Short mmCIF file of C-alpha atoms and ligand atoms in Angstrom, two decimals:
data_model
loop_
_atom_site.label_atom_id
_atom_site.label_comp_id
_atom_site.label_asym_id
_atom_site.label_seq_id
_atom_site.Cartn_x
_atom_site.Cartn_y
_atom_site.Cartn_z
CA MET A 1 0.01 -0.04 -0.02
CA ASN A 2 1.48 3.37 -0.88
CA ASP A 3 1.45 6.55 1.28
CA SER A 4 -1.36 8.19 -0.70
CA CYS A 5 -3.70 5.39 0.46
CA ASP A 6 -2.95 6.04 4.12
CA TRP A 7 -4.59 9.41 4.21
CA PRO A 8 -7.51 9.85 4.57
CA PRO A 9 -8.11 6.39 6.20
CA PRO A 10 -11.00 4.43 4.82
CA PRO A 11 -14.36 5.32 6.40
CA PRO A 12 -15.61 2.86 9.18
CA LYS A 13 -18.22 0.39 8.28
CA ASP A 14 -21.76 1.28 9.28
CA GLU A 15 -20.92 4.91 9.63
CA THR A 16 -23.95 7.07 10.39
CA SER A 17 -24.49 10.29 8.45
CA ALA A 18 -23.71 12.39 11.58
CA GLU A 19 -20.39 10.43 12.14
CA LYS A 20 -19.57 10.91 8.56
CA ALA A 21 -20.07 14.72 8.77
CA LEU A 22 -17.79 14.82 11.89
CA ARG A 23 -15.22 12.73 10.25
CA LEU A 24 -15.09 14.89 7.09
CA GLU A 25 -14.89 18.01 9.23
CA ARG A 26 -11.88 16.54 11.27
CA GLU A 27 -10.20 15.47 8.11
CA GLU A 28 -10.58 18.82 6.56
CA SER A 29 -9.13 20.55 9.62
CA ALA A 30 -6.20 18.15 9.70
CA LYS A 31 -5.54 18.77 6.06
CA LYS A 32 -5.57 22.55 6.62
CA LYS A 33 -3.02 22.22 9.51
CA SER A 34 -0.81 20.01 7.42
CA GLU A 35 -0.87 22.61 4.51
CA GLU A 36 0.01 25.39 6.96
CA ILE A 37 2.98 23.38 8.33
CA ASP A 38 4.11 22.77 4.65
CA ALA A 39 3.89 26.42 3.81
CA ALA A 40 5.86 27.43 6.93
CA ILE A 41 8.57 25.00 6.12
CA GLU A 42 8.74 26.22 2.55
CA GLN A 43 8.88 29.93 3.78
CA ASP A 44 11.64 28.96 6.09
CA ARG A 45 13.56 27.26 3.26
CA VAL A 46 13.12 30.32 1.01
CA GLU A 47 14.22 32.73 3.85
CA ARG A 48 17.28 30.64 4.49
CA GLU A 49 18.12 30.53 0.80
CA LYS A 50 17.70 34.25 0.54
CA ARG A 51 19.92 34.96 3.59
CA GLY A 52 22.53 32.55 2.16
CA SER A 53 22.53 34.37 -1.25
CA GLN A 54 22.78 37.78 0.24
CA ARG A 55 26.20 39.43 0.08
CA LYS A 56 27.13 41.13 3.41
CA VAL A 57 29.53 44.01 3.38
CA LEU A 58 30.92 45.60 6.55
CA LEU A 59 32.13 49.20 6.13
CA LEU A 60 34.84 50.27 8.42
CA GLY A 61 37.12 53.31 8.84
CA GLN A 62 37.68 56.59 10.50
CA SER A 63 34.97 59.26 10.65
CA GLN A 64 34.79 61.39 7.48
CA SER A 65 36.81 58.87 5.51
CA GLY A 66 33.87 58.54 3.08
CA LYS A 67 32.19 55.23 4.07
CA SER A 68 28.61 56.41 3.60
CA THR A 69 29.62 58.20 0.38
CA LEU A 70 31.02 54.95 -0.90
CA LEU A 71 27.71 53.22 -0.06
CA LYS A 72 25.78 55.94 -1.77
CA SER A 73 27.95 55.57 -4.92
CA PHE A 74 27.29 51.82 -4.91
CA GLN A 75 23.60 52.34 -4.64
CA LEU A 76 23.66 54.98 -7.41
CA LEU A 77 25.41 52.41 -9.72
CA TYR A 78 23.68 49.23 -8.74
CA ALA A 79 20.23 50.52 -7.66
CA PRO A 80 19.67 53.91 -9.37
CA LEU A 81 15.85 53.78 -9.07
CA ALA A 82 15.92 53.18 -5.34
CA PHE A 83 18.70 55.91 -5.07
CA ARG A 84 16.55 58.43 -6.85
CA ALA A 85 13.46 57.44 -5.08
CA GLU A 86 15.11 58.88 -1.96
CA ALA A 87 16.12 62.12 -3.57
CA GLU A 88 13.38 64.31 -2.16
CA ALA A 89 14.20 63.14 1.32
CA TRP A 90 17.76 64.50 0.87
CA ARG A 91 16.41 68.09 0.15
CA ALA A 92 16.49 69.20 3.80
CA VAL A 93 19.90 67.61 4.42
CA ILE A 94 21.20 69.55 1.30
CA TYR A 95 19.60 72.86 2.50
CA LEU A 96 21.26 72.26 5.92
CA ASN A 97 24.59 71.78 4.32
CA LEU A 98 24.30 74.97 2.28
CA VAL A 99 22.91 77.06 5.21
CA HIS A 100 25.64 75.72 7.52
CA SER A 101 28.31 76.69 5.00
CA ILE A 102 26.78 80.26 4.62
CA ASN A 103 26.72 80.58 8.46
CA ILE A 104 30.47 79.66 8.57
CA LEU A 105 31.09 82.61 6.31
CA LEU A 106 28.95 84.95 8.32
CA GLU A 107 30.60 83.84 11.64
CA VAL A 108 34.13 84.32 10.13
CA VAL A 109 33.19 87.79 9.06
CA GLU A 110 31.71 88.59 12.41
CA ILE A 111 34.67 87.16 14.35
CA ALA A 112 37.15 89.03 12.07
CA ASN A 113 36.12 92.16 13.96
CA ILE A 114 37.30 94.25 11.03
CA ARG A 115 35.73 97.42 9.61
CA THR A 116 33.71 95.44 7.13
CA SER A 117 32.29 97.17 4.11
CA ARG A 118 28.78 98.58 4.02
CA ALA A 119 27.88 95.85 1.46
CA ILE A 120 28.99 93.09 3.85
CA ARG A 121 27.05 94.61 6.84
CA GLN A 122 23.92 94.73 4.64
CA LEU A 123 24.53 91.11 3.64
CA GLN A 124 24.90 90.13 7.33
CA ILE A 125 21.57 91.68 8.23
CA ARG A 126 19.68 90.23 5.16
CA LEU A 127 21.15 86.80 5.65
CA SER A 128 20.47 86.64 9.38
CA PRO A 129 17.18 84.64 8.90
CA LEU A 130 19.42 81.72 7.72
CA LYS A 131 20.64 81.25 11.37
CA HIS A 132 17.04 80.51 12.23
CA VAL A 133 16.78 78.13 9.22
CA LEU A 134 19.95 76.41 10.47
CA ALA A 135 18.43 75.95 13.96
CA THR A 136 15.06 74.67 12.80
CA LEU A 137 16.43 72.31 10.16
CA THR A 138 18.83 70.95 12.70
CA GLN A 139 15.92 70.51 15.04
CA SER A 140 13.66 68.98 12.42
CA LEU A 141 16.37 66.50 11.27
CA SER A 142 17.17 65.45 14.81
CA SER A 143 15.28 62.81 16.79
CA ASP A 144 15.11 63.27 20.61
CA SER A 145 17.82 60.70 21.08
CA VAL A 146 20.08 62.31 18.53
CA ARG A 147 22.02 65.36 19.47
CA ALA A 148 22.95 67.65 16.66
CA ARG A 149 26.44 68.89 16.96
CA GLN A 150 25.82 72.31 15.55
CA SER A 151 23.69 75.03 17.12
CA ALA A 152 23.03 78.42 15.47
CA ASP A 153 22.54 80.08 18.90
CA ASN A 154 25.67 78.77 20.39
CA PRO A 155 28.37 78.66 17.76
CA ASP A 156 31.60 77.22 19.02
CA ILE A 157 34.15 79.89 18.38
CA ASP A 158 36.87 77.27 18.33
CA VAL A 159 35.14 75.50 15.48
CA TRP A 160 35.21 78.66 13.43
CA ARG A 161 38.84 79.19 14.38
CA ALA A 162 39.93 75.79 13.43
CA ARG A 163 42.08 75.60 10.36
CA ARG A 164 39.56 73.41 8.75
CA ALA A 165 35.88 74.26 8.79
CA SER A 166 34.33 70.81 9.15
CA GLY A 167 30.95 69.93 7.69
CA ILE A 168 27.65 69.65 9.44
CA SER A 169 27.58 66.79 11.88
CA LEU A 170 24.00 65.58 11.97
CA HIS A 171 23.52 61.84 12.62
CA SER A 172 22.14 59.91 9.67
CA SER A 173 19.74 58.04 11.91
CA ALA A 174 18.09 61.43 12.12
CA TRP A 175 17.81 61.50 8.42
CA ARG A 176 16.06 58.15 8.43
CA SER A 177 13.18 59.89 10.15
CA LEU A 178 13.06 62.38 7.42
CA ALA A 179 11.26 59.81 5.30
CA LYS A 180 8.31 61.01 7.39
CA VAL A 181 8.84 64.47 6.22
CA SER A 182 7.06 64.00 2.92
CA GLU A 183 3.92 63.06 4.78
CA PRO A 184 1.43 65.85 4.33
CA GLY A 185 0.70 67.87 7.40
CA ASN A 186 3.91 66.69 9.21
CA VAL A 187 5.39 69.73 11.03
CA SER A 188 8.87 68.94 9.61
CA GLN A 189 7.53 69.25 6.07
CA TYR A 190 6.37 72.68 7.05
CA GLU A 191 9.83 73.51 8.27
CA VAL A 192 11.42 72.23 5.11
CA ASP A 193 9.06 74.34 3.01
CA ASN A 194 9.77 77.32 5.28
CA ALA A 195 13.50 76.78 4.87
CA ARG A 196 13.14 76.63 1.09
CA ASN A 197 11.20 79.92 1.00
CA ILE A 198 13.78 81.76 3.11
CA ILE A 199 16.74 80.30 1.13
CA VAL A 200 15.06 81.25 -2.17
CA ALA A 201 14.36 84.74 -0.93
CA CYS A 202 18.06 85.02 0.02
CA HIS A 203 19.27 83.68 -3.40
CA ASP A 204 20.97 86.89 -4.54
CA ASP A 205 22.52 87.73 -1.15
CA ILE A 206 23.96 84.25 -0.84
CA LEU A 207 25.62 84.68 -4.25
CA ALA A 208 26.92 88.02 -3.37
CA LEU A 209 28.38 86.85 0.00
CA TRP A 210 30.22 83.99 -1.69
CA ALA A 211 31.45 86.29 -4.48
CA ASN A 212 32.68 88.92 -1.97
CA GLU A 213 36.47 89.34 -1.98
CA ASP A 214 36.56 90.63 1.70
CA VAL A 215 34.83 87.51 2.79
CA HIS A 216 37.49 85.33 1.14
CA LYS A 217 40.21 87.56 2.76
CA CYS A 218 38.65 86.98 6.16
CA LEU A 219 38.76 83.26 5.63
CA GLN A 220 42.45 83.43 4.66
CA ASP A 221 43.29 85.74 7.47
CA GLN A 222 41.70 83.38 10.00
CA ARG A 223 43.23 80.38 8.35
CA VAL A 224 39.76 78.87 7.87
CA ALA A 225 39.94 76.30 4.94
CA LEU A 226 36.36 75.38 3.92
CA ASP A 227 36.23 71.69 3.23
CA GLY A 228 35.23 70.41 -0.08
CA GLN A 229 31.65 69.84 0.74
CA ALA A 230 31.10 73.49 2.02
CA SER A 231 32.75 74.80 -1.04
CA TYR A 232 30.65 72.59 -3.24
CA PHE A 233 27.32 73.74 -1.78
CA LEU A 234 28.28 77.36 -1.87
CA ALA A 235 29.39 77.18 -5.47
CA GLU A 236 26.04 75.39 -6.33
CA ALA A 237 23.95 77.92 -4.42
CA HIS A 238 22.78 79.50 -7.58
CA ARG A 239 20.97 76.27 -8.33
CA ILE A 240 20.02 75.06 -4.89
CA ALA A 241 18.53 78.36 -3.74
CA CYS A 242 15.92 78.29 -6.55
CA SER A 243 12.26 77.53 -6.07
CA ASP A 244 12.29 74.70 -8.62
CA TYR A 245 15.42 72.93 -7.18
CA PHE A 246 15.45 69.22 -7.03
CA PRO A 247 18.44 67.31 -5.48
CA THR A 248 20.76 65.83 -8.30
CA ASP A 249 22.85 62.75 -7.82
CA ASP A 250 26.03 64.76 -7.18
CA ASP A 251 24.21 66.82 -4.47
CA ILE A 252 23.22 63.57 -2.74
CA LEU A 253 26.64 62.19 -2.98
CA ARG A 254 28.14 65.34 -1.50
CA ALA A 255 25.67 65.87 1.29
CA ARG A 256 27.29 65.08 4.58
CA LEU A 257 25.42 63.31 7.37
CA GLU A 258 27.34 61.66 10.18
CA THR A 259 26.53 57.99 10.77
CA PHE A 260 25.58 57.12 14.24
CA GLY A 261 25.86 53.60 15.59
CA ILE A 262 25.29 50.90 12.94
CA GLU A 263 23.11 51.26 9.92
CA GLU A 264 21.91 48.28 7.81
CA HIS A 265 21.14 49.08 4.07
CA CYS A 266 19.72 46.43 1.85
CA ILE A 267 20.39 47.20 -1.79
CA VAL A 268 18.74 45.06 -4.47
CA SER A 269 20.62 45.22 -7.64
CA GLU A 270 18.63 46.73 -10.52
CA THR A 271 21.52 46.46 -12.97
CA VAL A 272 24.07 43.69 -13.08
CA ASP A 273 23.16 40.54 -11.26
CA TYR A 274 19.62 41.73 -11.25
CA GLY A 275 17.86 41.02 -7.94
CA GLN A 276 21.02 40.27 -6.03
CA GLU A 277 20.69 41.51 -2.46
CA TRP A 278 23.56 43.36 -0.99
CA VAL A 279 23.39 44.03 2.78
CA TRP A 280 25.72 46.84 3.83
CA TYR A 281 26.52 47.63 7.48
CA ASP A 282 27.62 51.28 7.65
CA VAL A 283 29.36 51.74 10.92
CA GLU A 284 29.98 54.91 12.80
CA GLY A 285 33.50 55.97 12.17
CA SER A 286 35.18 56.46 15.48
CA ARG A 287 38.35 55.30 16.94
CA SER A 288 36.53 52.70 18.90
CA SER A 289 34.85 51.07 15.85
CA ARG A 290 36.65 47.86 16.56
CA VAL A 291 34.02 47.26 19.39
CA TRP A 292 31.37 46.64 16.55
CA VAL A 293 33.37 43.79 14.95
CA PRO A 294 32.09 41.02 17.16
CA TYR A 295 28.51 41.69 15.82
CA PHE A 296 29.65 40.92 12.24
CA ASP A 297 31.31 37.58 12.36
CA ASP A 298 29.12 36.33 9.35
CA VAL A 299 30.07 39.07 6.89
CA GLN A 300 31.98 37.86 3.94
CA THR A 301 33.39 41.23 2.92
CA VAL A 302 35.15 43.96 4.84
CA MET A 303 35.59 47.34 3.15
CA PHE A 304 37.93 49.62 4.92
CA VAL A 305 37.99 53.27 3.89
CA CYS A 306 40.86 55.56 4.62
CA SER A 307 41.03 59.18 3.69
CA LEU A 308 44.21 60.16 1.95
CA ALA A 309 43.58 63.80 2.48
CA ASN A 310 43.69 63.97 6.27
CA PHE A 311 47.43 63.13 6.90
CA ASP A 312 48.07 66.62 8.16
CA LEU A 313 45.41 66.43 10.84
CA ASP A 314 46.10 65.33 14.38
CA VAL A 315 43.64 62.78 15.98
CA GLY A 316 42.60 62.90 19.59
CA ASP A 317 44.31 64.24 22.66
CA ASP A 318 47.43 62.10 22.26
CA GLY A 319 48.27 64.17 19.05
CA MET A 320 48.49 61.03 17.10
CA ASN A 321 49.09 61.67 13.39
CA ASN A 322 46.10 60.66 11.29
CA PHE A 323 48.12 58.42 9.02
CA THR A 324 49.45 56.52 12.09
CA GLU A 325 46.07 56.37 13.66
CA CYS A 326 44.48 55.08 10.52
CA LEU A 327 47.14 52.37 10.16
CA ARG A 328 46.50 51.45 13.89
CA LEU A 329 42.82 50.94 13.23
CA TRP A 330 43.52 48.92 10.20
CA LYS A 331 45.90 46.61 12.16
CA GLY A 332 43.21 46.04 14.75
CA ILE A 333 40.75 45.01 12.00
CA CYS A 334 43.39 42.81 10.19
CA GLU A 335 44.25 40.87 13.30
CA ASN A 336 40.73 40.28 14.41
CA ARG A 337 40.04 36.48 14.39
CA LEU A 338 36.30 37.05 13.84
CA LEU A 339 36.95 38.54 10.42
CA ALA A 340 39.61 36.01 9.48
CA GLU A 341 37.39 34.34 6.67
CA SER A 342 36.32 37.71 5.24
CA VAL A 343 37.66 39.16 1.86
CA PHE A 344 39.30 42.54 2.54
CA PHE A 345 39.08 45.66 0.42
CA LEU A 346 41.13 48.81 1.21
CA PHE A 347 39.71 52.00 -0.29
CA LEU A 348 42.21 54.82 -0.18
CA ASN A 349 39.73 57.64 -0.76
CA LYS A 350 39.62 61.34 -1.44
CA SER A 351 42.42 61.15 -4.05
CA ASP A 352 41.02 64.40 -5.50
CA LEU A 353 41.59 66.21 -2.29
CA LEU A 354 45.05 64.68 -1.68
CA ASP A 355 46.09 65.89 -5.17
CA ASP A 356 44.81 69.47 -4.37
CA LYS A 357 46.60 69.50 -1.05
CA LEU A 358 49.93 68.28 -2.37
CA LYS A 359 49.69 70.72 -5.28
CA SER A 360 48.97 73.51 -2.93
CA GLY A 361 52.43 73.02 -1.35
CA VAL A 362 51.62 70.77 1.69
CA PHE A 363 54.59 68.26 2.01
CA PHE A 364 53.50 64.90 2.99
CA GLY A 365 56.87 63.99 4.51
CA SER A 366 56.54 66.84 7.01
CA TYR A 367 53.71 64.94 8.71
CA VAL A 368 54.41 61.29 8.19
CA GLU A 369 57.63 59.71 9.38
CA GLY A 370 59.33 57.27 6.98
CA PHE A 371 58.27 59.07 3.81
CA GLY A 372 61.57 60.82 3.65
CA HIS A 373 62.33 62.99 0.58
CA ARG A 374 60.16 61.02 -1.89
CA SER A 375 58.44 62.90 -4.63
CA ASN A 376 55.40 64.82 -3.14
CA ASP A 377 52.90 63.76 -5.71
CA CYS A 378 49.57 61.81 -5.48
CA HIS A 379 50.90 58.59 -7.04
CA THR A 380 53.91 58.32 -4.68
CA VAL A 381 51.92 59.18 -1.63
CA SER A 382 49.22 56.66 -2.41
CA GLN A 383 51.87 53.98 -3.11
CA PHE A 384 53.38 54.76 0.33
CA TYR A 385 49.86 54.19 1.94
CA LYS A 386 49.48 50.99 -0.11
CA ASP A 387 52.90 49.62 0.89
CA ASN A 388 52.33 50.31 4.63
CA PHE A 389 48.73 48.96 4.73
CA PHE A 390 49.77 45.85 2.75
CA VAL A 391 52.68 45.09 5.18
CA VAL A 392 50.23 45.33 8.22
CA HIS A 393 47.72 43.18 6.61
CA ARG A 394 50.31 40.49 5.61
CA ASP A 395 52.01 40.52 9.19
CA PHE A 396 48.92 40.59 11.34
CA SER A 397 46.24 38.70 9.63
CA PRO A 398 45.51 35.39 11.33
CA LYS A 399 45.83 33.65 7.97
CA PRO A 400 46.39 34.45 4.45
CA ARG A 401 43.44 36.06 2.62
CA LEU A 402 42.49 38.21 -0.28
CA LEU A 403 43.21 41.94 -0.07
CA GLN A 404 42.41 44.30 -2.92
CA MET A 405 43.53 47.88 -2.64
CA HIS A 406 42.09 50.81 -4.60
CA VAL A 407 42.92 54.44 -4.68
CA ILE A 408 39.54 56.08 -5.26
CA CYS A 409 37.47 59.28 -5.30
CA ALA A 410 34.10 58.08 -3.97
CA ILE A 411 32.16 61.00 -5.54
CA ASP A 412 33.45 60.10 -8.99
CA THR A 413 30.75 57.62 -9.98
CA LEU A 414 32.25 57.01 -13.45
CA ALA A 415 35.54 55.81 -11.98
CA MET A 416 33.75 53.92 -9.21
CA ALA A 417 31.78 51.82 -11.66
CA ASP A 418 35.02 50.18 -12.72
CA ILE A 419 36.22 49.74 -9.13
CA PHE A 420 33.04 48.23 -8.00
CA ASP A 421 33.10 45.79 -10.94
CA GLN A 422 36.47 44.57 -9.83
CA THR A 423 35.37 44.25 -6.11
CA ARG A 424 32.13 42.46 -7.17
CA HIS A 425 34.04 39.88 -9.22
CA ALA A 426 36.49 39.32 -6.26
CA ILE A 427 33.59 38.87 -3.91
CA LEU A 428 31.77 36.36 -6.27
CA ALA A 429 34.96 34.42 -6.82
CA SER A 430 35.64 34.19 -3.16
CA SER A 431 32.25 32.94 -2.38
CA MET A 432 32.49 30.33 -5.12
CA GLU A 433 35.81 29.23 -3.66
CA ARG A 434 34.13 28.99 -0.23
CA MET A 435 31.30 26.91 -1.63
CA TYR A 436 33.69 24.38 -3.03
CA THR A 437 35.80 24.34 0.12
CA LEU A 438 32.82 23.66 2.43
N1 GTP B 501 36.10 65.68 -2.39
C1 GTP B 501 35.73 64.52 -1.97
N2 GTP B 501 34.81 64.45 -0.98
C2 GTP B 501 34.48 63.23 -0.52
C3 GTP B 501 35.05 62.03 -1.05
N3 GTP B 501 34.44 61.04 -0.43
C4 GTP B 501 33.61 61.52 0.54
N4 GTP B 501 33.61 62.92 0.45
C5 GTP B 501 32.97 63.76 1.30
O1 GTP B 501 33.44 63.71 2.62
C6 GTP B 501 32.41 63.89 3.58
C7 GTP B 501 32.35 62.82 4.64
O2 GTP B 501 31.93 61.64 3.92
P1 GTP B 501 31.02 60.53 4.69
O3 GTP B 501 30.77 59.43 3.62
O4 GTP B 501 29.95 61.09 5.36
O5 GTP B 501 32.15 59.87 5.77
P2 GTP B 501 31.95 58.79 6.77
O6 GTP B 501 33.11 57.91 6.80
O7 GTP B 501 30.60 58.00 6.51
O8 GTP B 501 31.78 59.51 8.17
P3 GTP B 501 31.08 59.05 9.49
O9 GTP B 501 29.62 58.74 9.11
O10 GTP B 501 31.27 60.20 10.39
O11 GTP B 501 31.80 57.76 9.97
C8 GTP B 501 31.11 64.11 2.75
O12 GTP B 501 30.80 65.41 2.61
C9 GTP B 501 31.46 63.54 1.33
O13 GTP B 501 30.75 64.18 0.31
C10 GTP B 501 35.97 62.10 -2.11
O14 GTP B 501 36.48 61.13 -2.57
N5 GTP B 501 36.24 63.35 -2.50
MG1 MG B 502 28.84 57.77 7.52
#
């Protein structure tokens, strides 16, 4: 007798019609239960298969090295529809970046305490509503648990005096809540609209401030070097401060929002390997980022991002040089046994800014021991980085593993397409190898 004859069992002899009805009801209920169990087993199998086919990437590196930008660049290339679907939500962040940059200029002029021209004094007065915009946007982009690091009411003089005017430091977990901004009637939406109206009304004055020679002289005198992102948004103000402005791909790539904690991003490829899921873990860049590693023992890929352009900055109270600090962080990640099986990628980022800095006369060897009197050009300096990072990886990894190194400019999507192609192939090859080894 085969299995199919076992169920349902044959009806008993002399079965009454009431007994028959009860039996059929029980059989129906048992059949339903059995089908539910089958469906649950099937769903579990699909889920496990899906998880198994996901590619997991862990992004590590110092703050401002460009981790989130690398991720945005990947999303733009592999899931452009999803990337652009989020464009509207970036509007407020972009306004905030622009307004923050304008406020740096206004503060620098104010602190300069010089006899500024009548034209500048008028601009200061006419642009003063932007301080309020900075405060309200900061507020609307921040959740209660997230502290914005900038405040229009209480500008930190040391920040303005710093040789480098760093970008806005809002946490990106705050931005996540911005998705709600587009809901009609939401108070934040009102604030974003209000910010837009004020910025648009200030269009000509913003342009005049940025074009004013005295302002640039103040920046020079106070040794305030605007970072690339501030200069970008000021240079693009003629477009951003228009009523019909819509965020472009470049604006989104440039928009700075500090990552807080760990963020998980699932990117479903819309281009090559259609439907392939990439799960990226974007980790807050801080010196203690190694503490996150134990949570990621199942990631197959580690992408470490290092900024080439920060070698002349000191890190922390111990005055440790940025190059040495980054190498120290890299060493900790290389020797971590939990990541022993992962494939490693090192992205030496911000090559454009390194090039600018070296060409402006900053000598790499004055900041980094061991560089000696080598040629002070982008190629030689990045090779020096590569050599040092390679040796640390070779000497401190628990066992030999793949390391790919790339000198990149994360905001250059054209060049990044080729780089991501190479990394994707390496990741696929290593997972195939792993499959055959298991
Ligand atoms: N010029 C230039 N700017 C870049 C490049 N990569 C990133 N940036 C800018 O650098 C700033 C910091 O980049 P993020 O991606 O936010 O840095 P992060 O490593 O995620 O920083 P945390 O979230 O604080 O850990 C942003 O304004 C980016 O637009 C690059 O290659 N060239
Ligand atoms: Mg980030």
